[in-house]
Amino acid sequence: LVGQEAENCDYKEQPDDSREVEQIIKSDIDQIPEGDEIVEALDIYETDSALIEEYYESKKANPNIPPPSRNPFVAALGDPLIAPESYVLSRLEKIRPSTLENALIVLPYVKILNLLNCIDVWSKGQRSIVLVARTLSFLLRLNHFQISTSPTLLPLITSIRKNLAEKLILQRDLIGSNISTLSFLMESIK
């Protein structure tokens, strides 16, 4: 009787989910190198920042001192005195937007503090404001408790918030004026 019930049952075998699981695992493994790239860029940022700071201190005593030899990756950007934050941003821009959050998850907290310092510098400029805002938003969501309870980070976060708000308002106004212009052109064409 049990055998007959099993044959008459409308149970359909579930499709093999192993392919789906493999794709998820593969996509997570693919994102680890991107997180490692951010960590490497932040390591280069640390060493280059110290090198540049030392150079400017030495330059006060000896104005004819040549620029220091930089990390080859930073030197490849062209300018011998380029800010190390620019290198970190260039690495961050190369990460696909769909995998950015997963790449940021693997960052240790110490590297997040360095990244927040970079974000402060970036928020004062005009380059990749949307990427900077997206990165900051995710970092704040991910590490809200640690960041909000750190009194040393309060001035940094306040500076980032002020600068980024100004830049995002400019972006919003630019997009709004572009939409208005496009609407006007569409009306004039009709």
CSV table of C-alpha atoms in Angstrom, one decimal:
chain,number,residue,atom,x,y,z
A,1,LEU,CA,0.0,0.0,0.0
A,2,VAL,CA,2.8,2.4,0.8
A,3,GLY,CA,4.4,1.7,-2.5
A,4,GLN,CA,1.2,2.4,-4.4
A,5,GLU,CA,0.6,5.7,-2.6
A,6,ALA,CA,4.1,6.8,-3.5
A,7,GLU,CA,3.5,6.0,-7.1
A,8,ASN,CA,0.1,7.9,-7.2
A,9,CYS,CA,1.5,10.9,-5.3
A,10,ASP,CA,1.7,14.1,-7.2
A,11,TYR,CA,5.1,14.8,-5.7
A,12,LYS,CA,7.5,16.1,-8.3
A,13,GLU,CA,11.1,16.0,-7.7
A,14,GLN,CA,12.6,19.3,-6.9
A,15,PRO,CA,15.0,20.6,-9.5
A,16,ASP,CA,18.7,20.3,-8.6
A,17,ASP,CA,19.7,23.5,-6.8
A,18,SER,CA,23.4,22.7,-6.9
A,19,ARG,CA,23.9,25.0,-9.9
A,20,GLU,CA,22.3,27.9,-8.1
A,21,VAL,CA,24.4,27.2,-5.0
A,22,GLU,CA,27.6,27.0,-7.1
A,23,GLN,CA,26.8,30.3,-8.8
A,24,ILE,CA,26.2,32.0,-5.4
A,25,ILE,CA,29.4,30.6,-3.9
A,26,LYS,CA,31.3,31.5,-7.1
A,27,SER,CA,30.0,35.1,-7.1
A,28,ASP,CA,31.0,35.5,-3.4
A,29,ILE,CA,34.5,34.1,-4.1
A,30,ASP,CA,34.8,36.4,-7.0
A,31,GLN,CA,34.1,39.4,-4.8
A,32,ILE,CA,36.8,38.5,-2.3
A,33,PRO,CA,39.6,39.7,-4.6
A,34,GLU,CA,37.8,43.0,-5.0
A,35,GLY,CA,37.8,43.5,-1.3
A,36,ASP,CA,41.5,42.5,-1.2
A,37,GLU,CA,42.1,45.2,-3.8
A,38,ILE,CA,40.5,47.8,-1.6
A,39,VAL,CA,42.6,46.6,1.4
A,40,GLU,CA,45.8,46.7,-0.8
A,41,ALA,CA,44.9,50.2,-1.9
A,42,LEU,CA,44.4,51.3,1.7
A,43,ASP,CA,47.7,49.8,2.7
A,44,ILE,CA,49.4,51.8,-0.1
A,45,TYR,CA,47.4,54.9,1.1
A,46,GLU,CA,48.9,54.4,4.6
A,47,THR,CA,52.5,54.1,3.5
A,48,ASP,CA,52.2,56.8,0.8
A,49,SER,CA,50.5,59.2,3.2
A,50,ALA,CA,53.3,58.8,5.7
A,51,LEU,CA,55.9,59.3,2.9
A,52,ILE,CA,54.2,62.4,1.6
A,53,GLU,CA,53.9,63.9,5.1
A,54,GLU,CA,57.5,63.2,5.7
A,55,TYR,CA,58.5,64.8,2.4
A,56,TYR,CA,56.6,68.0,3.2
A,57,GLU,CA,58.1,68.2,6.7
A,58,SER,CA,61.6,67.8,5.1
A,59,LYS,CA,60.8,70.3,2.4
A,60,LYS,CA,60.3,73.0,5.1
A,61,ALA,CA,63.9,72.5,6.2
A,62,ASN,CA,65.3,72.0,2.7
A,63,PRO,CA,63.2,73.4,-0.2
A,64,ASN,CA,65.3,71.8,-2.9
A,65,ILE,CA,64.6,68.2,-1.7
A,66,PRO,CA,63.4,66.0,-4.6
A,67,PRO,CA,60.0,64.3,-4.4
A,68,PRO,CA,60.1,60.9,-2.8
A,69,SER,CA,60.0,57.7,-4.8
A,70,ARG,CA,56.4,56.5,-4.7
A,71,ASN,CA,54.7,53.2,-4.8
A,72,PRO,CA,54.7,52.0,-8.5
A,73,PHE,CA,50.9,51.8,-8.6
A,74,VAL,CA,50.6,55.4,-7.4
A,75,ALA,CA,53.3,56.6,-9.7
A,76,ALA,CA,51.5,55.0,-12.6
A,77,LEU,CA,48.8,57.6,-12.2
A,78,GLY,CA,51.3,60.2,-13.5
A,79,ASP,CA,51.6,63.0,-11.0
A,80,PRO,CA,54.7,62.5,-8.7
A,81,LEU,CA,52.9,64.4,-5.9
A,82,ILE,CA,49.4,62.9,-6.4
A,83,ALA,CA,47.4,62.4,-3.2
A,84,PRO,CA,47.3,58.8,-2.0
A,85,GLU,CA,43.5,59.2,-1.7
A,86,SER,CA,43.3,59.5,-5.5
A,87,TYR,CA,44.8,56.1,-5.9
A,88,VAL,CA,42.3,54.5,-3.5
A,89,LEU,CA,39.4,56.3,-5.4
A,90,SER,CA,40.8,55.0,-8.7
A,91,ARG,CA,40.8,51.4,-7.3
A,92,LEU,CA,37.3,51.9,-5.9
A,93,GLU,CA,36.0,53.2,-9.3
A,94,LYS,CA,37.2,50.0,-11.0
A,95,ILE,CA,34.9,47.8,-8.8
A,96,ARG,CA,31.6,47.0,-10.4
A,97,PRO,CA,28.7,48.8,-8.6
A,98,SER,CA,26.9,45.5,-8.2
A,99,THR,CA,29.7,44.0,-6.1
A,100,LEU,CA,30.8,47.1,-4.2
A,101,GLU,CA,28.9,46.3,-1.1
A,102,ASN,CA,30.2,42.8,-0.9
A,103,ALA,CA,33.8,44.0,-1.4
A,104,LEU,CA,33.3,46.5,1.4
A,105,ILE,CA,32.1,43.8,3.8
A,106,VAL,CA,35.5,42.1,4.0
A,107,LEU,CA,37.2,45.3,5.2
A,108,PRO,CA,38.6,45.2,8.7
A,109,TYR,CA,37.5,48.1,11.0
A,110,VAL,CA,41.0,49.6,10.9
A,111,LYS,CA,40.8,49.9,7.1
A,112,ILE,CA,37.3,51.4,7.4
A,113,LEU,CA,38.8,54.2,9.4
A,114,ASN,CA,41.4,54.8,6.7
A,115,LEU,CA,38.6,54.7,4.1
A,116,LEU,CA,36.6,57.3,6.1
A,117,ASN,CA,39.6,59.6,6.0
A,118,CYS,CA,39.8,59.1,2.2
A,119,ILE,CA,36.0,59.8,2.0
A,120,ASP,CA,36.5,63.0,3.8
A,121,VAL,CA,39.1,64.2,1.2
A,122,TRP,CA,36.9,63.0,-1.6
A,123,SER,CA,33.8,64.7,-0.3
A,124,LYS,CA,35.6,68.0,-0.7
A,125,GLY,CA,36.2,67.4,-4.4
A,126,GLN,CA,33.9,66.9,-7.4
A,127,ARG,CA,35.1,63.5,-8.5
A,128,SER,CA,32.7,60.4,-8.2
A,129,ILE,CA,30.4,62.0,-5.6
A,130,VAL,CA,27.7,59.4,-6.2
A,131,LEU,CA,30.2,56.6,-5.6
A,132,VAL,CA,31.6,58.3,-2.5
A,133,ALA,CA,28.0,58.8,-1.1
A,134,ARG,CA,27.1,55.2,-1.8
A,135,THR,CA,30.3,53.9,-0.2
A,136,LEU,CA,29.8,56.1,2.9
A,137,SER,CA,26.2,55.0,3.2
A,138,PHE,CA,27.0,51.4,3.2
A,139,LEU,CA,29.9,51.8,5.6
A,140,LEU,CA,27.7,53.7,8.0
A,141,ARG,CA,25.0,51.0,7.8
A,142,LEU,CA,27.5,48.2,8.3
A,143,ASN,CA,29.4,49.8,11.2
A,144,HIS,CA,26.9,52.2,12.7
A,145,PHE,CA,27.5,51.2,16.3
A,146,GLN,CA,31.3,51.4,16.2
A,147,ILE,CA,31.3,54.7,14.2
A,148,SER,CA,28.6,56.4,16.2
A,149,THR,CA,30.1,55.6,19.6
A,150,SER,CA,33.6,56.7,18.7
A,151,PRO,CA,34.1,60.3,19.9
A,152,THR,CA,37.3,60.7,17.7
A,153,LEU,CA,35.3,60.0,14.6
A,154,LEU,CA,32.6,62.6,15.3
A,155,PRO,CA,34.5,65.6,13.7
A,156,LEU,CA,35.4,63.5,10.7
A,157,ILE,CA,31.8,62.3,10.2
A,158,THR,CA,30.5,65.9,10.7
A,159,SER,CA,32.9,67.2,8.0
A,160,ILE,CA,32.0,64.4,5.6
A,161,ARG,CA,28.3,65.1,6.1
A,162,LYS,CA,28.6,68.8,5.5
A,163,ASN,CA,30.8,68.5,2.4
A,164,LEU,CA,28.9,65.6,0.9
A,165,ALA,CA,25.5,67.3,1.5
A,166,GLU,CA,26.8,70.4,-0.4
A,167,LYS,CA,28.1,68.3,-3.3
A,168,LEU,CA,24.9,66.2,-3.5
A,169,ILE,CA,22.8,69.4,-3.6
A,170,LEU,CA,24.9,70.6,-6.5
A,171,GLN,CA,24.4,67.2,-8.2
A,172,ARG,CA,20.6,67.4,-7.7
A,173,ASP,CA,20.5,70.9,-9.1
A,174,LEU,CA,22.5,69.9,-12.1
A,175,ILE,CA,20.3,66.9,-12.8
A,176,GLY,CA,17.2,69.1,-12.3
A,177,SER,CA,18.4,71.7,-14.7
A,178,ASN,CA,19.3,69.0,-17.2
A,179,ILE,CA,15.8,67.6,-17.0
A,180,SER,CA,14.3,71.0,-17.4
A,181,THR,CA,16.4,71.7,-20.4
A,182,LEU,CA,15.4,68.4,-22.0
A,183,SER,CA,11.7,69.1,-21.3
A,184,PHE,CA,12.0,72.5,-22.9
A,185,LEU,CA,13.8,71.0,-25.9
A,186,MET,CA,11.1,68.3,-26.3
A,187,GLU,CA,8.4,71.0,-26.1
A,188,SER,CA,10.1,73.1,-28.7
A,189,ILE,CA,10.6,70.1,-31.1
A,190,LYS,CA,6.8,69.4,-30.9
